[in-house]
Short mmCIF file of C-alpha atoms in Angstrom, two decimals:
data_model
loop_
_atom_site.label_atom_id
_atom_site.label_comp_id
_atom_site.label_asym_id
_atom_site.label_seq_id
_atom_site.Cartn_x
_atom_site.Cartn_y
_atom_site.Cartn_z
CA UNK A 1 -40.54 -9.76 -59.57
CA UNK A 2 -37.48 -10.84 -57.68
CA UNK A 3 -36.67 -8.98 -54.54
CA UNK A 4 -33.44 -7.03 -54.71
CA UNK A 5 -30.40 -8.86 -53.44
CA UNK A 6 -29.29 -7.47 -50.07
CA UNK A 7 -25.58 -6.73 -49.75
CA UNK A 8 -23.82 -8.91 -47.22
CA UNK A 9 -23.68 -7.45 -43.74
CA UNK A 10 -20.17 -6.65 -42.57
CA UNK A 11 -19.36 -8.34 -39.29
CA UNK A 12 -19.41 -6.19 -36.20
CA UNK A 13 -15.78 -5.37 -35.54
CA UNK A 14 -16.12 -4.06 -32.00
CA UNK A 15 -18.66 -5.20 -29.48
CA UNK A 16 -20.06 -2.26 -27.51
CA UNK A 17 -19.01 -4.05 -24.34
CA UNK A 18 -15.44 -2.92 -25.03
CA UNK A 19 -16.65 0.68 -25.21
CA UNK A 20 -18.11 0.10 -21.74
CA UNK A 21 -14.68 -1.15 -20.65
CA UNK A 22 -12.90 1.90 -22.09
CA UNK A 23 -15.27 4.33 -20.39
CA UNK A 24 -15.13 2.28 -17.19
CA UNK A 25 -11.35 2.56 -17.17
CA UNK A 26 -11.68 6.36 -17.33
CA UNK A 27 -14.25 6.23 -14.51
CA UNK A 28 -11.84 4.43 -12.17
CA UNK A 29 -8.98 6.63 -13.39
CA UNK A 30 -11.03 9.52 -11.97
CA UNK A 31 -12.84 8.25 -8.89
CA UNK A 32 -9.85 6.36 -7.46
CA UNK A 33 -6.67 7.11 -9.40
CA UNK A 34 -7.11 10.88 -9.09
CA UNK A 35 -9.59 11.33 -6.25
CA UNK A 36 -7.98 8.93 -3.78
CA UNK A 37 -4.48 7.76 -4.66
CA UNK A 38 -3.25 11.26 -5.55
CA UNK A 39 -3.84 12.25 -1.91
CA UNK A 40 -0.64 10.52 -0.77
CA UNK A 41 1.29 12.88 -3.04
CA UNK A 42 -0.71 15.95 -1.99
CA UNK A 43 -0.24 15.58 1.77
CA UNK A 44 3.12 17.43 2.25
CA UNK A 45 2.27 20.59 0.26
CA UNK A 46 -1.36 20.67 1.41
CA UNK A 47 -0.34 20.25 5.04
CA UNK A 48 2.04 23.19 4.78
CA UNK A 49 -0.47 25.36 2.91
CA UNK A 50 -3.29 24.78 5.38
CA UNK A 51 -1.05 24.85 8.43
CA UNK A 52 -2.40 21.52 9.68
CA UNK A 53 -0.66 18.78 11.63
CA UNK A 54 -0.16 15.38 10.05
CA UNK A 55 -2.79 13.78 12.25
CA UNK A 56 -5.32 16.32 10.93
CA UNK A 57 -4.27 15.42 7.38
CA UNK A 58 -4.81 11.79 8.32
CA UNK A 59 -8.33 12.59 9.53
CA UNK A 60 -9.08 14.27 6.19
CA UNK A 61 -7.99 11.07 4.43
CA UNK A 62 -10.14 9.02 6.79
CA UNK A 63 -13.09 11.26 5.88
CA UNK A 64 -12.78 10.00 2.31
CA UNK A 65 -13.00 6.39 3.50
CA UNK A 66 -16.01 7.19 5.70
CA UNK A 67 -17.75 8.81 2.73
CA UNK A 68 -17.05 5.73 0.65
CA UNK A 69 -18.48 3.53 3.40
CA UNK A 70 -21.68 5.60 3.43
CA UNK A 71 -21.99 5.33 -0.35
CA UNK A 72 -21.72 1.55 -0.14
CA UNK A 73 -24.77 1.51 2.12
CA UNK A 74 -26.74 3.83 -0.15
CA UNK A 75 -25.57 2.60 -3.57
CA UNK A 76 -28.10 -0.24 -4.10
CA UNK A 77 -31.07 2.08 -3.49
CA UNK A 78 -29.56 4.85 -5.62
CA UNK A 79 -28.87 2.40 -8.48
CA UNK A 80 -32.44 1.15 -8.42
CA UNK A 81 -33.70 4.70 -8.76
CA UNK A 82 -31.20 6.19 -11.22
CA UNK A 83 -29.88 3.02 -12.94
CA UNK A 84 -26.11 2.46 -13.20
CA UNK A 85 -25.29 4.92 -16.01
CA UNK A 86 -26.78 7.96 -14.30
CA UNK A 87 -25.46 6.88 -10.91
CA UNK A 88 -21.89 6.72 -12.28
CA UNK A 89 -22.21 10.14 -13.94
CA UNK A 90 -23.73 11.74 -10.84
CA UNK A 91 -21.01 10.24 -8.64
CA UNK A 92 -18.27 11.68 -10.82
CA UNK A 93 -19.95 15.09 -10.88
CA UNK A 94 -19.89 15.03 -7.07
CA UNK A 95 -16.24 13.93 -7.07
CA UNK A 96 -15.07 16.60 -9.52
CA UNK A 97 -17.04 19.45 -7.99
CA UNK A 98 -15.86 18.72 -4.46
CA UNK A 99 -12.23 18.29 -5.55
CA UNK A 100 -12.34 21.74 -7.13
CA UNK A 101 -13.88 23.02 -3.91
CA UNK A 102 -11.05 21.59 -1.80
CA UNK A 103 -8.61 23.74 -3.76
CA UNK A 104 -10.37 26.85 -2.39
CA UNK A 105 -10.61 25.82 1.26
CA UNK A 106 -8.88 26.93 4.44
CA UNK A 107 -8.58 25.28 7.82
CA UNK A 108 -9.64 21.73 8.62
CA UNK A 109 -13.44 21.41 8.60
CA UNK A 110 -14.09 22.45 4.99
CA UNK A 111 -11.56 20.09 3.31
CA UNK A 112 -12.65 17.28 5.64
CA UNK A 113 -16.32 17.63 4.67
CA UNK A 114 -15.58 18.04 0.97
CA UNK A 115 -13.22 15.04 0.90
CA UNK A 116 -15.89 12.99 2.66
CA UNK A 117 -18.24 13.89 -0.20
CA UNK A 118 -15.51 12.93 -2.68
CA UNK A 119 -15.46 9.49 -1.03
CA UNK A 120 -19.23 9.20 -1.41
CA UNK A 121 -19.03 10.16 -5.06
CA UNK A 122 -16.26 7.62 -5.63
CA UNK A 123 -18.48 4.86 -4.28
CA UNK A 124 -21.45 5.94 -6.40
CA UNK A 125 -19.19 5.81 -9.46
CA UNK A 126 -17.28 2.60 -8.71
CA UNK A 127 -19.97 0.21 -7.50
CA UNK A 128 -22.38 0.53 -10.46
CA UNK A 129 -19.45 0.63 -12.89
CA UNK A 130 -18.19 -2.75 -11.71
CA UNK A 131 -21.75 -4.09 -11.76
CA UNK A 132 -21.98 -3.12 -15.43
CA UNK A 133 -19.06 -5.44 -16.16
CA UNK A 134 -21.12 -8.41 -14.98
CA UNK A 135 -24.01 -7.39 -17.23
CA UNK A 136 -21.90 -6.85 -20.34
CA UNK A 137 -19.53 -9.84 -20.05
CA UNK A 138 -20.17 -13.53 -19.53
CA UNK A 139 -18.17 -15.52 -17.02
CA UNK A 140 -15.30 -16.48 -19.35
CA UNK A 141 -14.55 -12.80 -20.10
CA UNK A 142 -15.50 -11.05 -16.85
CA UNK A 143 -12.13 -11.25 -15.16
CA UNK A 144 -10.29 -9.76 -18.12
CA UNK A 145 -12.90 -7.03 -18.62
CA UNK A 146 -12.92 -6.08 -14.93
CA UNK A 147 -9.13 -5.99 -14.97
CA UNK A 148 -9.06 -3.60 -17.92
CA UNK A 149 -11.54 -1.32 -16.16
CA UNK A 150 -9.52 -1.34 -12.93
CA UNK A 151 -6.36 -0.59 -14.90
CA UNK A 152 -7.56 3.00 -15.01
CA UNK A 153 -6.46 3.31 -11.37
CA UNK A 154 -2.86 2.85 -12.44
CA UNK A 155 -3.06 5.59 -15.05
CA UNK A 156 -4.31 7.97 -12.36
CA UNK A 157 -1.44 7.07 -10.03
CA UNK A 158 1.10 7.63 -12.79
CA UNK A 159 -0.38 11.02 -13.65
CA UNK A 160 -0.44 12.10 -10.00
CA UNK A 161 3.15 10.94 -9.47
CA UNK A 162 4.39 13.41 -12.08
CA UNK A 163 1.70 16.12 -12.20
CA UNK A 164 1.57 16.93 -8.48
CA UNK A 165 5.32 17.62 -8.05
CA UNK A 166 5.32 19.59 -11.33
CA UNK A 167 2.46 21.88 -10.29
CA UNK A 168 3.96 22.26 -6.82
CA UNK A 169 7.20 23.48 -8.35
CA UNK A 170 5.35 25.73 -10.82
CA UNK A 171 3.01 27.43 -8.34
CA UNK A 172 5.06 27.07 -5.15
CA UNK A 173 2.91 27.38 -2.03
CA UNK A 174 -0.34 27.41 -4.04
CA UNK A 175 0.62 24.37 -6.10
CA UNK A 176 -1.60 22.01 -4.11
CA UNK A 177 -4.61 24.22 -4.90
CA UNK A 178 -3.84 23.95 -8.62
CA UNK A 179 -3.52 20.17 -8.15
CA UNK A 180 -7.08 19.89 -6.84
CA UNK A 181 -8.41 22.18 -9.57
CA UNK A 182 -6.80 20.28 -12.46
CA UNK A 183 -7.68 16.85 -11.07
CA UNK A 184 -11.27 17.93 -10.39
CA UNK A 185 -11.72 19.26 -13.94
CA UNK A 186 -10.49 15.94 -15.34
CA UNK A 187 -13.11 14.12 -13.24
CA UNK A 188 -15.86 16.38 -14.60
CA UNK A 189 -14.81 15.61 -18.17
CA UNK A 190 -15.02 11.89 -17.48
CA UNK A 191 -18.48 12.39 -15.92
CA UNK A 192 -19.66 13.79 -19.26
CA UNK A 193 -18.15 10.82 -21.12
CA UNK A 194 -19.87 8.38 -18.75
CA UNK A 195 -23.26 10.05 -19.26
CA UNK A 196 -22.85 9.93 -23.05
CA UNK A 197 -21.41 6.47 -23.64
CA UNK A 198 -22.33 4.09 -20.81
CA UNK A 199 -25.35 1.82 -21.28
CA UNK A 200 -27.13 -0.08 -18.51
CA UNK A 201 -27.48 -3.42 -20.33
CA UNK A 202 -26.57 -4.99 -23.70
CA UNK A 203 -30.28 -5.29 -24.49
CA UNK A 204 -30.50 -1.50 -24.67
CA UNK A 205 -28.46 -1.59 -27.89
CA UNK A 206 -29.77 -4.95 -29.15
CA UNK A 207 -26.74 -6.99 -28.12
CA UNK A 208 -25.87 -10.07 -26.09
CA UNK A 209 -23.11 -9.99 -23.46
CA UNK A 210 -19.54 -10.62 -24.63
CA UNK A 211 -18.50 -14.26 -24.36
CA UNK A 212 -19.67 -17.72 -25.28
CA UNK A 213 -23.38 -18.14 -24.41
CA UNK A 214 -24.31 -20.93 -22.02
CA UNK A 215 -27.39 -23.14 -22.48
CA UNK A 216 -30.47 -21.45 -20.98
CA UNK A 217 -30.97 -22.20 -17.32
CA UNK A 218 -33.80 -21.36 -14.97
CA UNK A 219 -31.22 -20.70 -12.28
CA UNK A 220 -29.07 -18.28 -14.29
CA UNK A 221 -30.97 -15.15 -13.39
CA UNK A 222 -32.51 -16.19 -10.07
CA UNK A 223 -33.11 -13.33 -7.69
CA UNK A 224 -33.86 -15.50 -4.68
CA UNK A 225 -31.10 -16.64 -2.36
CA UNK A 226 -29.92 -20.21 -2.80
CA UNK A 227 -28.62 -22.45 -0.04
CA UNK A 228 -25.04 -21.51 0.80
CA UNK A 229 -25.14 -18.09 -0.88
CA UNK A 230 -24.99 -16.24 2.42
CA UNK A 231 -21.89 -18.15 3.50
CA UNK A 232 -20.18 -17.50 0.15
CA UNK A 233 -21.01 -13.80 0.37
CA UNK A 234 -19.56 -13.66 3.89
CA UNK A 235 -16.37 -15.43 2.83
CA UNK A 236 -15.88 -13.15 -0.16
CA UNK A 237 -16.56 -10.18 2.10
CA UNK A 238 -13.95 -11.25 4.66
CA UNK A 239 -11.36 -11.66 1.91
CA UNK A 240 -12.22 -8.20 0.60
CA UNK A 241 -11.93 -6.80 4.13
CA UNK A 242 -8.37 -8.13 4.44
CA UNK A 243 -7.50 -6.66 1.07
CA UNK A 244 -8.94 -3.26 2.00
CA UNK A 245 -7.11 -3.13 5.31
CA UNK A 246 -3.72 -4.22 4.01
CA UNK A 247 -3.40 -2.58 0.62
CA UNK A 248 -4.28 0.85 2.04
CA UNK A 249 -1.61 0.50 4.74
CA UNK A 250 1.03 0.27 2.02
CA UNK A 251 -0.72 2.73 -0.30
CA UNK A 252 -1.11 5.37 2.41
CA UNK A 253 2.28 5.19 4.10
CA UNK A 254 4.85 3.97 1.59
CA UNK A 255 5.56 7.52 0.35
CA UNK A 256 5.98 8.67 3.96
CA UNK A 257 8.23 5.66 4.57
CA UNK A 258 10.41 6.60 1.62
CA UNK A 259 10.72 10.20 2.82
CA UNK A 260 11.07 9.62 6.57
CA UNK A 261 12.88 6.27 6.77
CA UNK A 262 14.80 6.24 3.47
CA UNK A 263 15.53 9.96 3.19
CA UNK A 264 14.03 10.37 -0.30
CA UNK A 265 12.98 13.77 -1.62
CA UNK A 266 9.30 14.32 -2.45
CA UNK A 267 10.05 14.25 -6.18
CA UNK A 268 12.03 11.01 -5.92
CA UNK A 269 9.33 9.40 -3.77
CA UNK A 270 6.74 10.49 -6.33
CA UNK A 271 8.79 8.89 -9.10
CA UNK A 272 8.87 5.55 -7.31
CA UNK A 273 5.18 5.88 -6.40
CA UNK A 274 4.49 6.21 -10.12
CA UNK A 275 6.02 2.74 -10.50
CA UNK A 276 3.00 1.43 -8.63
CA UNK A 277 0.74 3.04 -11.20
CA UNK A 278 2.73 1.62 -14.10
CA UNK A 279 2.76 -1.94 -12.85
CA UNK A 280 -0.82 -1.77 -11.58
CA UNK A 281 -2.14 -1.06 -15.08
CA UNK A 282 -1.47 -4.72 -15.82
CA UNK A 283 -2.43 -6.18 -12.44
CA UNK A 284 -6.19 -6.23 -12.89
CA UNK A 285 -6.29 -7.46 -16.48
CA UNK A 286 -3.43 -9.95 -15.98
CA UNK A 287 -4.75 -11.64 -12.86
CA UNK A 288 -8.36 -11.16 -13.98
CA UNK A 289 -7.71 -13.04 -17.22
CA UNK A 290 -5.72 -15.65 -15.30
CA UNK A 291 -8.67 -16.18 -12.96
CA UNK A 292 -10.86 -16.79 -16.04
CA UNK A 293 -8.61 -19.79 -16.71
CA UNK A 294 -7.64 -21.16 -13.30
CA UNK A 295 -10.75 -20.16 -11.35
CA UNK A 296 -11.57 -17.31 -9.00
CA UNK A 297 -10.41 -18.98 -5.79
CA UNK A 298 -6.95 -19.83 -7.12
CA UNK A 299 -6.67 -16.38 -8.64
CA UNK A 300 -7.46 -14.80 -5.28
CA UNK A 301 -5.03 -17.09 -3.46
CA UNK A 302 -2.22 -16.26 -5.88
CA UNK A 303 -2.75 -12.50 -5.59
CA UNK A 304 -2.75 -12.64 -1.79
CA UNK A 305 0.50 -14.63 -1.94
CA UNK A 306 2.13 -11.94 -4.12
CA UNK A 307 0.91 -9.23 -1.76
CA UNK A 308 2.32 -11.15 1.19
CA UNK A 309 5.74 -11.10 -0.44
CA UNK A 310 5.45 -7.34 -1.08
CA UNK A 311 4.58 -6.53 2.54
CA UNK A 312 7.27 -8.86 3.91
CA UNK A 313 9.93 -7.11 1.84
CA UNK A 314 8.71 -3.69 3.02
CA UNK A 315 8.81 -4.85 6.64
CA UNK A 316 12.23 -6.48 6.55
CA UNK A 317 15.61 -4.77 6.84
CA UNK A 318 15.04 -0.99 6.61
CA UNK A 319 17.26 1.06 4.35
CA UNK A 320 17.71 -1.56 1.63
CA UNK A 321 16.71 0.08 -1.64
CA UNK A 322 16.68 -3.22 -3.54
CA UNK A 323 14.17 -4.71 -1.10
CA UNK A 324 12.07 -1.55 -1.31
CA UNK A 325 12.13 -1.59 -5.13
CA UNK A 326 11.11 -5.27 -5.18
CA UNK A 327 8.31 -4.53 -2.70
CA UNK A 328 6.95 -1.66 -4.82
CA UNK A 329 7.11 -3.81 -7.96
CA UNK A 330 5.22 -6.71 -6.36
CA UNK A 331 2.66 -4.36 -4.80
CA UNK A 332 1.99 -2.70 -8.13
CA UNK A 333 1.72 -6.00 -9.99
CA UNK A 334 -0.99 -7.26 -7.64
CA UNK A 335 -2.60 -4.15 -6.14
CA UNK A 336 -5.80 -3.98 -8.22
CA UNK A 337 -6.13 -7.68 -9.00
CA UNK A 338 -8.41 -8.47 -6.05
CA UNK A 339 -11.17 -6.01 -7.10
CA UNK A 340 -11.03 -7.35 -10.67
CA UNK A 341 -11.45 -10.93 -9.53
CA UNK A 342 -14.10 -10.01 -6.96
CA UNK A 343 -16.18 -8.22 -9.59
CA UNK A 344 -16.16 -11.41 -11.64
CA UNK A 345 -16.58 -13.72 -8.65
CA UNK A 346 -19.88 -12.25 -7.43
CA UNK A 347 -21.45 -12.94 -10.81
CA UNK A 348 -20.02 -16.46 -10.90
CA UNK A 349 -21.05 -17.41 -7.37
CA UNK A 350 -24.30 -15.51 -6.86
CA UNK A 351 -25.84 -15.02 -10.32
CA UNK A 352 -26.21 -12.02 -12.60
CA UNK A 353 -29.42 -10.64 -11.11
CA UNK A 354 -27.77 -10.31 -7.69
CA UNK A 355 -24.35 -9.19 -8.90
CA UNK A 356 -24.85 -5.47 -8.24
CA UNK A 357 -26.23 -5.84 -4.72
CA UNK A 358 -23.71 -8.58 -3.89
CA UNK A 359 -20.79 -6.45 -5.04
CA UNK A 360 -22.13 -3.57 -2.95
CA UNK A 361 -22.34 -5.89 0.07
CA UNK A 362 -18.77 -7.15 -0.13
CA UNK A 363 -17.61 -3.60 -0.85
CA UNK A 364 -19.00 -2.73 2.58
CA UNK A 365 -16.42 -5.12 4.05
CA UNK A 366 -13.73 -3.56 1.87
CA UNK A 367 -14.70 -0.04 2.95
CA UNK A 368 -14.54 -1.01 6.62
CA UNK A 369 -11.13 -2.61 6.12
CA UNK A 370 -9.63 0.39 4.37
CA UNK A 371 -10.95 2.62 7.16
CA UNK A 372 -9.41 0.69 10.05
CA UNK A 373 -6.22 -0.55 8.35
CA UNK A 374 -4.33 2.76 7.97
CA UNK A 375 -5.51 3.97 11.38
CA UNK A 376 -4.17 0.81 13.02
CA UNK A 377 -0.90 1.15 11.13
CA UNK A 378 -0.58 4.74 12.34
CA UNK A 379 -1.01 3.65 15.95
CA UNK A 380 1.63 0.94 15.50
CA UNK A 381 4.04 3.40 13.86
CA UNK A 382 3.53 5.96 16.62
CA UNK A 383 4.30 3.33 19.26
CA UNK A 384 7.34 1.83 17.50
CA UNK A 385 8.68 4.75 15.46
CA UNK A 386 8.53 2.79 12.20
CA UNK A 387 6.02 1.35 9.75
CA UNK A 388 7.93 -1.95 9.50
CA UNK A 389 5.71 -3.77 11.98
CA UNK A 390 2.54 -2.55 10.28
CA UNK A 391 3.80 -4.02 7.00
CA UNK A 392 4.65 -7.31 8.72
CA UNK A 393 1.15 -7.47 10.24
CA UNK A 394 -0.30 -6.87 6.78
CA UNK A 395 1.81 -9.76 5.46
CA UNK A 396 0.45 -12.08 8.14
CA UNK A 397 -3.13 -11.14 7.24
CA UNK A 398 -2.69 -11.61 3.49
CA UNK A 399 -0.93 -14.95 4.02
CA UNK A 400 -3.94 -16.15 6.01
CA UNK A 401 -6.24 -14.81 3.29
CA UNK A 402 -4.36 -16.81 0.63
CA UNK A 403 -5.12 -20.07 2.44
CA UNK A 404 -8.72 -18.98 3.10
CA UNK A 405 -9.26 -18.15 -0.58
CA UNK A 406 -7.88 -21.53 -1.66
CA UNK A 407 -10.58 -23.23 0.45
CA UNK A 408 -13.47 -21.58 -1.42
CA UNK A 409 -15.79 -24.00 -3.26
CA UNK A 410 -16.13 -24.01 -7.04
CA UNK A 411 -18.93 -21.71 -8.30
CA UNK A 412 -22.13 -23.09 -9.79
CA UNK A 413 -22.13 -23.56 -13.54
CA UNK A 414 -25.30 -21.54 -14.12
CA UNK A 415 -23.97 -17.96 -13.77
#
C-alpha cells in the first residue's frame, strides 16, 4: 500500500532570530533608554525634590556607572551559571525594582545605592543580550541585527523626552517620583517578555543562525586564544573606552548646556533631546548594516569621524542654534553605532565561542571610559565656566580613534 502523500511544508516566514532581535530591542529600551538616558531629564525635578546640590546629583549618576562597571566584571561568571536568557531577565528585574524604589527615597544615600544597583542590572541585561546576537546571526547579518537591538535605546530616549516633562507638569513637585515608578514598571514588563521569549542558542529550537553558512572550519568555534587575539582585544577595548568617555560627556551635559548656556526651558531642552532618540533609532542598524558591507574597521572609523564633527560643532561658537541643531543631529545619527559594530566585531575577530567573554572584556573598557569622561568634563566646566572645551577635547579623542580604527587588521575568515 502506498504511503499517504505528505502535504508540502510551507516555508518558514520568520526566523526566530528576528524574535530575539525584537525582544533585545525592548531589553535595551529598558536597561539603557529608560534606566540611564532618562536620568538627564530627571535631574532638575529630582534635585529640587530631594533638596540636593548638583554635585550630589552627579554622584548619583556616577553610582550608576560604577554599578555597570561591577556588573561587567561579574557578568561572565553569572552567564555561565544562569545562561544568557535568565541573566537578562534577572538583570531587568533588578533594574525595574530599584527604579521603583528610587521613587520612594529621600536624601542622598538611598537613591545613590539604588541607582548603583540599577547600573548593575543594566550590565547583566545588556552584556548577555548582545552576546545572543552573535549566537543567532552569522557574520554577514550581525551588524544589522545588533543595530536593530541597540535601536531600542533611541525609543527610550524619545519616551523620556516627552513623558518626564508631562508627568512633572501633571504631578508638580512629586512628578519625578511618578517618573521613576512608571519607568520601573515598564522595565518589569520587559523582564517578563525576556524570560518568555529569549532563547540561549538557535539549537534550542532546532534552527541554524541567520545568514549564509560558511564551510565547516576547525577554527570557527575555537575556545583557545590564537596569536594576536590579545592585541586585537586590547585595540577594540581602547576604541570602546574612547567611545564611552566621549559619548557620555555629550549625553550627560547637552541638556544642561541647552538650559544654562542657551537659555532653553526644560520642556524645550527635552524636545531637542528627543531628537537624539529619534535619530539614534537608525544609527545602530544603519552603521551596523554598513559595516557588514565595508568591514568593521571602516565602519568604526566612519562613526568616529561623524562623532568628531558633532563634538566640534557643540564646542564651537556658543549661542548658535543652527550649530547646536546640527550637532544634536550628528550625535543622534552615530550615537549607538559603535556598540552595534563592536558586538559584531568581537565575533568576527575572536570567534563565536569567545564572543560573550570578549564583549564583556571590552565593555569593561567602555564602563571605565563612561565613568571618567563626564567627571573630567565637569572639572573642565567648573574651571572654565563652559562645557565647550570638554566637547572640543572629546572631538580630539574621537578623531584619534577614527585613525586608530582604520589601522585595524582584517578579521579572520573563520568566524
